[in-house]
PDB file of C-alpha atoms in Angstrom:
ATOM      1  CA  MET B  51       6.362 -12.580 -26.926  1.00 41.00           C
ATOM      2  CA  ASN B  52       5.711 -11.270 -23.623  1.00 50.00           C
ATOM      3  CA  VAL B  53       4.568  -7.718 -23.841  1.00 58.00           C
ATOM      4  CA  PHE B  54       4.333  -7.593 -19.616  1.00 68.00           C
ATOM      5  CA  GLN B  55       7.025  -5.363 -18.110  1.00 87.00           C
ATOM      6  CA  THR B  56       7.751  -6.482 -14.535  1.00 93.00           C
ATOM      7  CA  HIS B  57       6.785  -3.693 -12.294  1.00 96.00           C
ATOM      8  CA  TYR B  58       8.397  -2.555  -9.128  1.00 97.00           C
ATOM      9  CA  PHE B  59       7.602  -0.892  -5.771  1.00 97.00           C
ATOM     10  CA  LEU B  60       9.574  -0.292  -2.473  1.00 98.00           C
ATOM     11  CA  ALA B  61       6.820  -0.662   0.619  1.00 98.00           C
ATOM     12  CA  PHE B  62       6.622  -1.088   4.493  1.00 98.00           C
ATOM     13  CA  ASP B  63       5.824  -4.462   5.200  1.00 98.00           C
ATOM     14  CA  LEU B  64       2.732  -5.344   7.594  1.00 98.00           C
ATOM     15  CA  ASP B  65       3.162  -7.785  10.341  1.00 97.00           C
ATOM     16  CA  SER B  66       0.554 -10.633  10.891  1.00 96.00           C
ATOM     17  CA  THR B  67      -1.236  -8.782  13.544  1.00 96.00           C
ATOM     18  CA  SER B  68      -1.750  -5.929  11.420  1.00 97.00           C
ATOM     19  CA  LYS B  69      -2.502  -7.914   8.466  1.00 97.00           C
ATOM     20  CA  ASP B  70      -5.086 -10.112  10.046  1.00 97.00           C
ATOM     21  CA  TRP B  71      -6.982  -6.897  11.430  1.00 96.00           C
ATOM     22  CA  ALA B  72      -6.766  -5.281   7.825  1.00 95.00           C
ATOM     23  CA  GLN B  73      -8.545  -8.597   6.416  1.00 96.00           C
ATOM     24  CA  LYS B  74     -11.235  -8.031   9.127  1.00 94.00           C
ATOM     25  CA  GLN B  75     -11.905  -4.302   8.041  1.00 91.00           C
ATOM     26  CA  GLN B  76     -12.034  -6.028   4.531  1.00 94.00           C
ATOM     27  CA  GLU B  77     -14.752  -8.414   5.324  1.00 94.00           C
ATOM     28  CA  LYS B  78     -16.982  -6.101   7.627  1.00 89.00           C
ATOM     29  CA  LEU B  79     -16.659  -3.504   4.284  1.00 88.00           C
ATOM     30  CA  ALA B  80     -17.539  -6.565   1.506  1.00 91.00           C
ATOM     31  CA  LYS B  81     -20.388  -7.710   4.072  1.00 90.00           C
ATOM     32  CA  GLU B  82     -21.869  -4.251   4.615  1.00 85.00           C
ATOM     33  CA  ILE B  83     -21.205  -2.986   0.376  1.00 85.00           C
ATOM     34  CA  GLY B  84     -21.120  -6.574  -0.977  1.00 86.00           C
ATOM     35  CA  TYR B  85     -18.225  -8.324  -3.005  1.00 90.00           C
ATOM     36  CA  SER B  86     -19.759  -6.959  -6.286  1.00 90.00           C
ATOM     37  CA  ALA B  87     -19.320  -3.450  -5.762  1.00 89.00           C
ATOM     38  CA  TYR B  88     -15.489  -3.865  -6.575  1.00 92.00           C
ATOM     39  CA  LYS B  89     -13.496  -5.336  -8.912  1.00 93.00           C
ATOM     40  CA  SER B  90     -10.356  -6.029  -7.218  1.00 94.00           C
ATOM     41  CA  TRP B  91     -10.472  -7.146  -3.389  1.00 96.00           C
ATOM     42  CA  VAL B  92      -6.744  -7.204  -2.186  1.00 96.00           C
ATOM     43  CA  HIS B  93      -5.453 -10.887  -1.396  1.00 96.00           C
ATOM     44  CA  LYS B  94      -4.462 -10.142   2.875  1.00 97.00           C
ATOM     45  CA  GLU B  95      -0.902 -11.446   2.080  1.00 96.00           C
ATOM     46  CA  ASP B  96      -0.940  -8.602  -0.399  1.00 97.00           C
ATOM     47  CA  PHE B  97      -1.291  -6.007   1.846  1.00 98.00           C
ATOM     48  CA  HIS B  98       1.301  -3.235   2.595  1.00 98.00           C
ATOM     49  CA  ILE B  99       2.368   0.724   3.012  1.00 98.00           C
ATOM     50  CA  THR B 100       3.676   1.589  -0.543  1.00 96.00           C
ATOM     51  CA  ILE B 101       6.687   3.910   0.151  1.00 96.00           C
ATOM     52  CA  GLN B 102       7.679   4.386  -3.901  1.00 96.00           C
ATOM     53  CA  PHE B 103       6.331   3.004  -7.058  1.00 95.00           C
ATOM     54  CA  PHE B 104       8.609   2.487  -9.750  1.00 96.00           C
ATOM     55  CA  GLY B 105       7.409   0.587 -12.792  1.00 95.00           C
ATOM     56  CA  ALA B 106       9.551  -0.983 -15.235  1.00 95.00           C
ATOM     57  CA  LEU B 107      12.948  -1.100 -14.089  1.00 96.00           C
ATOM     58  CA  SER B 108      16.581  -1.880 -15.608  1.00 95.00           C
ATOM     59  CA  GLN B 109      18.960  -4.013 -14.001  1.00 95.00           C
ATOM     60  CA  ASP B 110      21.486  -1.357 -13.104  1.00 97.00           C
ATOM     61  CA  GLN B 111      18.219   0.597 -11.631  1.00 97.00           C
ATOM     62  CA  LEU B 112      17.570  -2.417  -9.666  1.00 97.00           C
ATOM     63  CA  ASP B 113      20.845  -2.463  -8.470  1.00 97.00           C
ATOM     64  CA  ARG B 114      20.620   0.555  -6.931  1.00 97.00           C
ATOM     65  CA  ILE B 115      17.672   0.107  -5.161  1.00 98.00           C
ATOM     66  CA  LYS B 116      19.296  -2.794  -3.650  1.00 96.00           C
ATOM     67  CA  GLU B 117      22.119  -0.216  -2.830  1.00 98.00           C
ATOM     68  CA  LEU B 118      19.165   2.485  -1.633  1.00 98.00           C
ATOM     69  CA  MET B 119      17.655  -0.786   0.675  1.00 98.00           C
ATOM     70  CA  ASN B 120      21.160  -1.099   2.359  1.00 98.00           C
ATOM     71  CA  LYS B 121      20.852   2.811   3.277  1.00 98.00           C
ATOM     72  CA  LEU B 122      17.615   1.981   4.737  1.00 98.00           C
ATOM     73  CA  ALA B 123      18.955  -0.409   6.984  1.00 97.00           C
ATOM     74  CA  ASP B 124      20.169   2.108   9.318  1.00 98.00           C
ATOM     75  CA  PHE B 125      16.413   3.686   9.879  1.00 98.00           C
ATOM     76  CA  ASN B 126      14.774   2.823  13.255  1.00 98.00           C
ATOM     77  CA  LYS B 127      11.418   0.396  13.221  1.00 98.00           C
ATOM     78  CA  ILE B 128       8.356   3.002  13.108  1.00 97.00           C
ATOM     79  CA  GLU B 129       5.328   2.756  15.449  1.00 96.00           C
ATOM     80  CA  THR B 130       2.297   4.128  13.224  1.00 96.00           C
ATOM     81  CA  TYR B 131      -1.448   3.470  13.143  1.00 96.00           C
ATOM     82  CA  LEU B 132      -3.928   2.139  10.812  1.00 96.00           C
ATOM     83  CA  SER B 133      -7.557   3.266  10.732  1.00 92.00           C
ATOM     84  CA  SER B 134     -11.062   2.249   9.219  1.00 87.00           C
ATOM     85  CA  GLY B 135     -12.887   4.332   6.886  1.00 79.00           C
ATOM     86  CA  GLY B 136     -10.479   5.685   3.752  1.00 85.00           C
ATOM     87  CA  TYR B 137     -11.264   6.012   0.448  1.00 86.00           C
ATOM     88  CA  PHE B 138      -9.858   8.100  -2.856  1.00 89.00           C
ATOM     89  CA  GLY B 139     -12.014   9.150  -5.124  1.00 86.00           C
ATOM     90  CA  THR B 140     -15.183  10.572  -4.352  1.00 83.00           C
ATOM     91  CA  LEU B 141     -18.685   9.536  -3.115  1.00 77.00           C
ATOM     92  CA  PRO B 142     -21.274   7.778  -3.992  1.00 76.00           C
ATOM     93  CA  HIS B 143     -18.495   5.881  -5.883  1.00 78.00           C
ATOM     94  CA  PRO B 144     -15.007   5.984  -4.326  1.00 85.00           C
ATOM     95  CA  ARG B 145     -12.276   4.079  -6.639  1.00 89.00           C
ATOM     96  CA  VAL B 146     -10.332   2.509  -4.001  1.00 91.00           C
ATOM     97  CA  VAL B 147     -11.053   2.050  -0.197  1.00 91.00           C
ATOM     98  CA  VAL B 148      -8.322   2.123   2.112  1.00 93.00           C
ATOM     99  CA  LEU B 149      -7.095   2.014   5.572  1.00 94.00           C
ATOM    100  CA  ASP B 150      -5.291   5.405   6.400  1.00 93.00           C
ATOM    101  CA  VAL B 151      -1.808   5.494   7.746  1.00 96.00           C
ATOM    102  CA  GLN B 152      -0.876   8.101  10.275  1.00 95.00           C
ATOM    103  CA  LEU B 153       2.208   9.329   8.395  1.00 95.00           C
ATOM    104  CA  THR B 154       4.990  10.261  11.687  1.00 95.00           C
ATOM    105  CA  GLU B 155       7.150  12.591  11.044  1.00 96.00           C
ATOM    106  CA  TYR B 156      10.117   9.912  11.251  1.00 96.00           C
ATOM    107  CA  MET B 157       7.990   7.774   8.260  1.00 97.00           C
ATOM    108  CA  ASN B 158       8.053  11.495   6.402  1.00 96.00           C
ATOM    109  CA  GLU B 159      12.024  11.398   7.084  1.00 97.00           C
ATOM    110  CA  LEU B 160      12.221   8.012   5.542  1.00 98.00           C
ATOM    111  CA  ILE B 161      10.117   8.714   2.340  1.00 96.00           C
ATOM    112  CA  GLN B 162      12.078  12.009   1.650  1.00 96.00           C
ATOM    113  CA  PHE B 163      15.141  10.523   1.509  1.00 98.00           C
ATOM    114  CA  VAL B 164      13.727   7.485  -0.465  1.00 97.00           C
ATOM    115  CA  LYS B 165      12.458  10.236  -2.457  1.00 96.00           C
ATOM    116  CA  CYS B 166      16.077  12.440  -2.737  1.00 96.00           C
ATOM    117  CA  TYR B 167      17.825   9.147  -3.142  1.00 98.00           C
ATOM    118  CA  ALA B 168      16.119   8.274  -6.386  1.00 97.00           C
ATOM    119  CA  SER B 169      15.525  11.503  -8.204  1.00 96.00           C
ATOM    120  CA  THR B 170      19.627  11.632  -7.924  1.00 97.00           C
ATOM    121  CA  THR B 171      20.497   8.248  -9.185  1.00 96.00           C
ATOM    122  CA  ASP B 172      18.412   8.229 -11.861  1.00 92.00           C
ATOM    123  CA  LEU B 173      15.672   6.262 -10.487  1.00 96.00           C
ATOM    124  CA  PRO B 174      11.758   7.181 -11.388  1.00 94.00           C
ATOM    125  CA  VAL B 175       9.913   9.081  -8.753  1.00 92.00           C
ATOM    126  CA  ASP B 176       6.083   9.041  -8.303  1.00 86.00           C
ATOM    127  CA  LYS B 177       5.173  13.014  -8.754  1.00 84.00           C
ATOM    128  CA  ARG B 178       1.506  12.570  -6.716  1.00 83.00           C
ATOM    129  CA  SER B 179       1.511  13.597  -2.861  1.00 85.00           C
ATOM    130  CA  TYR B 180       1.966  11.005  -0.448  1.00 85.00           C
ATOM    131  CA  SER B 181      -0.514   9.548   1.101  1.00 91.00           C
ATOM    132  CA  PRO B 182       0.156   6.451   3.128  1.00 94.00           C
ATOM    133  CA  HIS B 183      -2.702   3.662   3.052  1.00 96.00           C
ATOM    134  CA  VAL B 184      -3.395   0.025   3.158  1.00 96.00           C
ATOM    135  CA  THR B 185      -5.706  -0.814  -0.101  1.00 96.00           C
ATOM    136  CA  LEU B 186      -8.543  -3.214   0.868  1.00 95.00           C
ATOM    137  CA  ALA B 187     -10.333  -2.879  -2.393  1.00 94.00           C
ATOM    138  CA  LYS B 188     -10.107  -1.092  -6.155  1.00 93.00           C
ATOM    139  CA  LYS B 189     -11.902  -0.742  -9.080  1.00 92.00           C
ATOM    140  CA  VAL B 190     -15.099   0.152  -8.459  1.00 88.00           C
ATOM    141  CA  ASN B 191     -18.247  -1.469  -9.990  1.00 88.00           C
ATOM    142  CA  GLU B 192     -20.700   1.721  -9.839  1.00 79.00           C
ATOM    143  CA  LYS B 193     -23.724  -0.267 -10.979  1.00 78.00           C
ATOM    144  CA  TYR B 194     -23.561  -2.343  -7.520  1.00 74.00           C
ATOM    145  CA  MET B 195     -23.080   0.536  -5.483  1.00 70.00           C
ATOM    146  CA  LEU B 196     -25.950   1.517  -3.947  1.00 66.00           C
ATOM    147  CA  ASP B 197     -27.035   4.681  -1.974  1.00 65.00           C
ATOM    148  CA  GLN B 198     -26.845   3.013   1.089  1.00 62.00           C
ATOM    149  CA  HIS B 199     -23.743   1.992   0.820  1.00 66.00           C
ATOM    150  CA  VAL B 200     -22.445   5.594   0.834  1.00 67.00           C
ATOM    151  CA  ALA B 201     -23.961   5.971   4.358  1.00 68.00           C
ATOM    152  CA  PHE B 202     -21.046   3.290   5.020  1.00 69.00           C
ATOM    153  CA  PHE B 203     -18.197   5.085   3.949  1.00 68.00           C
ATOM    154  CA  ASP B 204     -19.852   8.394   6.173  1.00 67.00           C
ATOM    155  CA  GLN B 205     -21.299   7.000   9.131  1.00 68.00           C
ATOM    156  CA  ALA B 206     -19.103   3.826   9.742  1.00 69.00           C
ATOM    157  CA  PRO B 207     -17.186   4.804  13.291  1.00 71.00           C
ATOM    158  CA  ALA B 208     -13.082   4.698  12.385  1.00 78.00           C
ATOM    159  CA  GLN B 209     -11.510   2.088  14.172  1.00 87.00           C
ATOM    160  CA  LYS B 210      -7.934   1.888  14.521  1.00 92.00           C
ATOM    161  CA  ILE B 211      -4.669  -0.406  15.695  1.00 94.00           C
ATOM    162  CA  SER B 212      -1.145   0.274  16.393  1.00 96.00           C
ATOM    163  CA  SER B 213       1.197  -1.071  13.901  1.00 96.00           C
ATOM    164  CA  LYS B 214       5.074  -1.391  14.100  1.00 96.00           C
ATOM    165  CA  LEU B 215       6.822  -1.227  10.567  1.00 98.00           C
ATOM    166  CA  LYS B 216       9.704  -3.547  11.130  1.00 98.00           C
ATOM    167  CA  SER B 217      11.020  -4.249   7.345  1.00 98.00           C
ATOM    168  CA  ILE B 218      10.805  -2.800   3.775  1.00 98.00           C
ATOM    169  CA  SER B 219      10.149  -4.792   0.803  1.00 98.00           C
ATOM    170  CA  LEU B 220      11.056  -4.072  -2.854  1.00 98.00           C
ATOM    171  CA  TYR B 221       7.956  -6.172  -4.549  1.00 98.00           C
ATOM    172  CA  SER B 222       7.592  -6.953  -8.157  1.00 97.00           C
ATOM    173  CA  VAL B 223       3.929  -6.896  -9.394  1.00 95.00           C
ATOM    174  CA  GLN B 224       2.784 -10.334 -10.727  1.00 91.00           C
ATOM    175  CA  HIS B 225      -0.011 -11.594 -12.855  1.00 86.00           C
ATOM    176  CA  THR B 226      -1.184 -14.287  -9.612  1.00 87.00           C
ATOM    177  CA  THR B 227      -2.717 -14.699  -6.278  1.00 87.00           C
ATOM    178  CA  PRO B 228      -0.981 -13.274  -4.575  1.00 90.00           C
ATOM    179  CA  ASN B 229      -0.020 -10.401  -6.746  1.00 94.00           C
ATOM    180  CA  TYR B 230       2.859  -8.895  -5.109  1.00 96.00           C
ATOM    181  CA  HIS B 231       6.023 -11.146  -4.762  1.00 96.00           C
ATOM    182  CA  ILE B 232       9.585  -9.561  -2.582  1.00 97.00           C
ATOM    183  CA  VAL B 233      12.590  -9.354  -4.611  1.00 97.00           C
ATOM    184  CA  ARG B 234      14.346  -8.048  -1.581  1.00 98.00           C
ATOM    185  CA  SER B 235      13.595  -7.409   1.978  1.00 98.00           C
ATOM    186  CA  ILE B 236      15.526  -5.637   4.782  1.00 98.00           C
ATOM    187  CA  GLU B 237      14.977  -5.113   8.552  1.00 98.00           C
ATOM    188  CA  LEU B 238      14.842  -1.750  10.188  1.00 98.00           C
ATOM    189  CA  LYS B 239      16.766  -1.089  13.375  1.00 96.00           C
TER     190      LYS B 239
END
């Protein structure tokens, strides 16, 4: 009996230039603090910017998300910035290391459209406040996080890159590497 239920989320895809840059930032981080500091390092092909996490879905709900994606195809591409040095949690042991993403007004409109559509069509809506990001590493391993690593988060100069978000995909979460598989993808105008 398979007890694993497939979970889904909607996300902006990153282009290859942005993924390469994110991977370089991840490698700098790993070199500075060591791979042992985090239990999970995100695979390059899994880099994305989550719009909405849905969790497990019925076929009817998946069909509604496909309808939503058809509507999202009317949105324009989004210009934004990725910047290094972000994290979730508190020092000295931030639980997740991320690239921050500039939340533009247009990106916010698209995200609010998704939340509104989801709430009016019986789709799960993530209630947490939205903070766009690209995850680099997660699940801190506190015994390997040393005091000198904290300085890296506080003092490392932030670097940033321009990124054009051209597509949105519905991803399923798998127990493989890469972890995320595209179920459906749409191009923005």
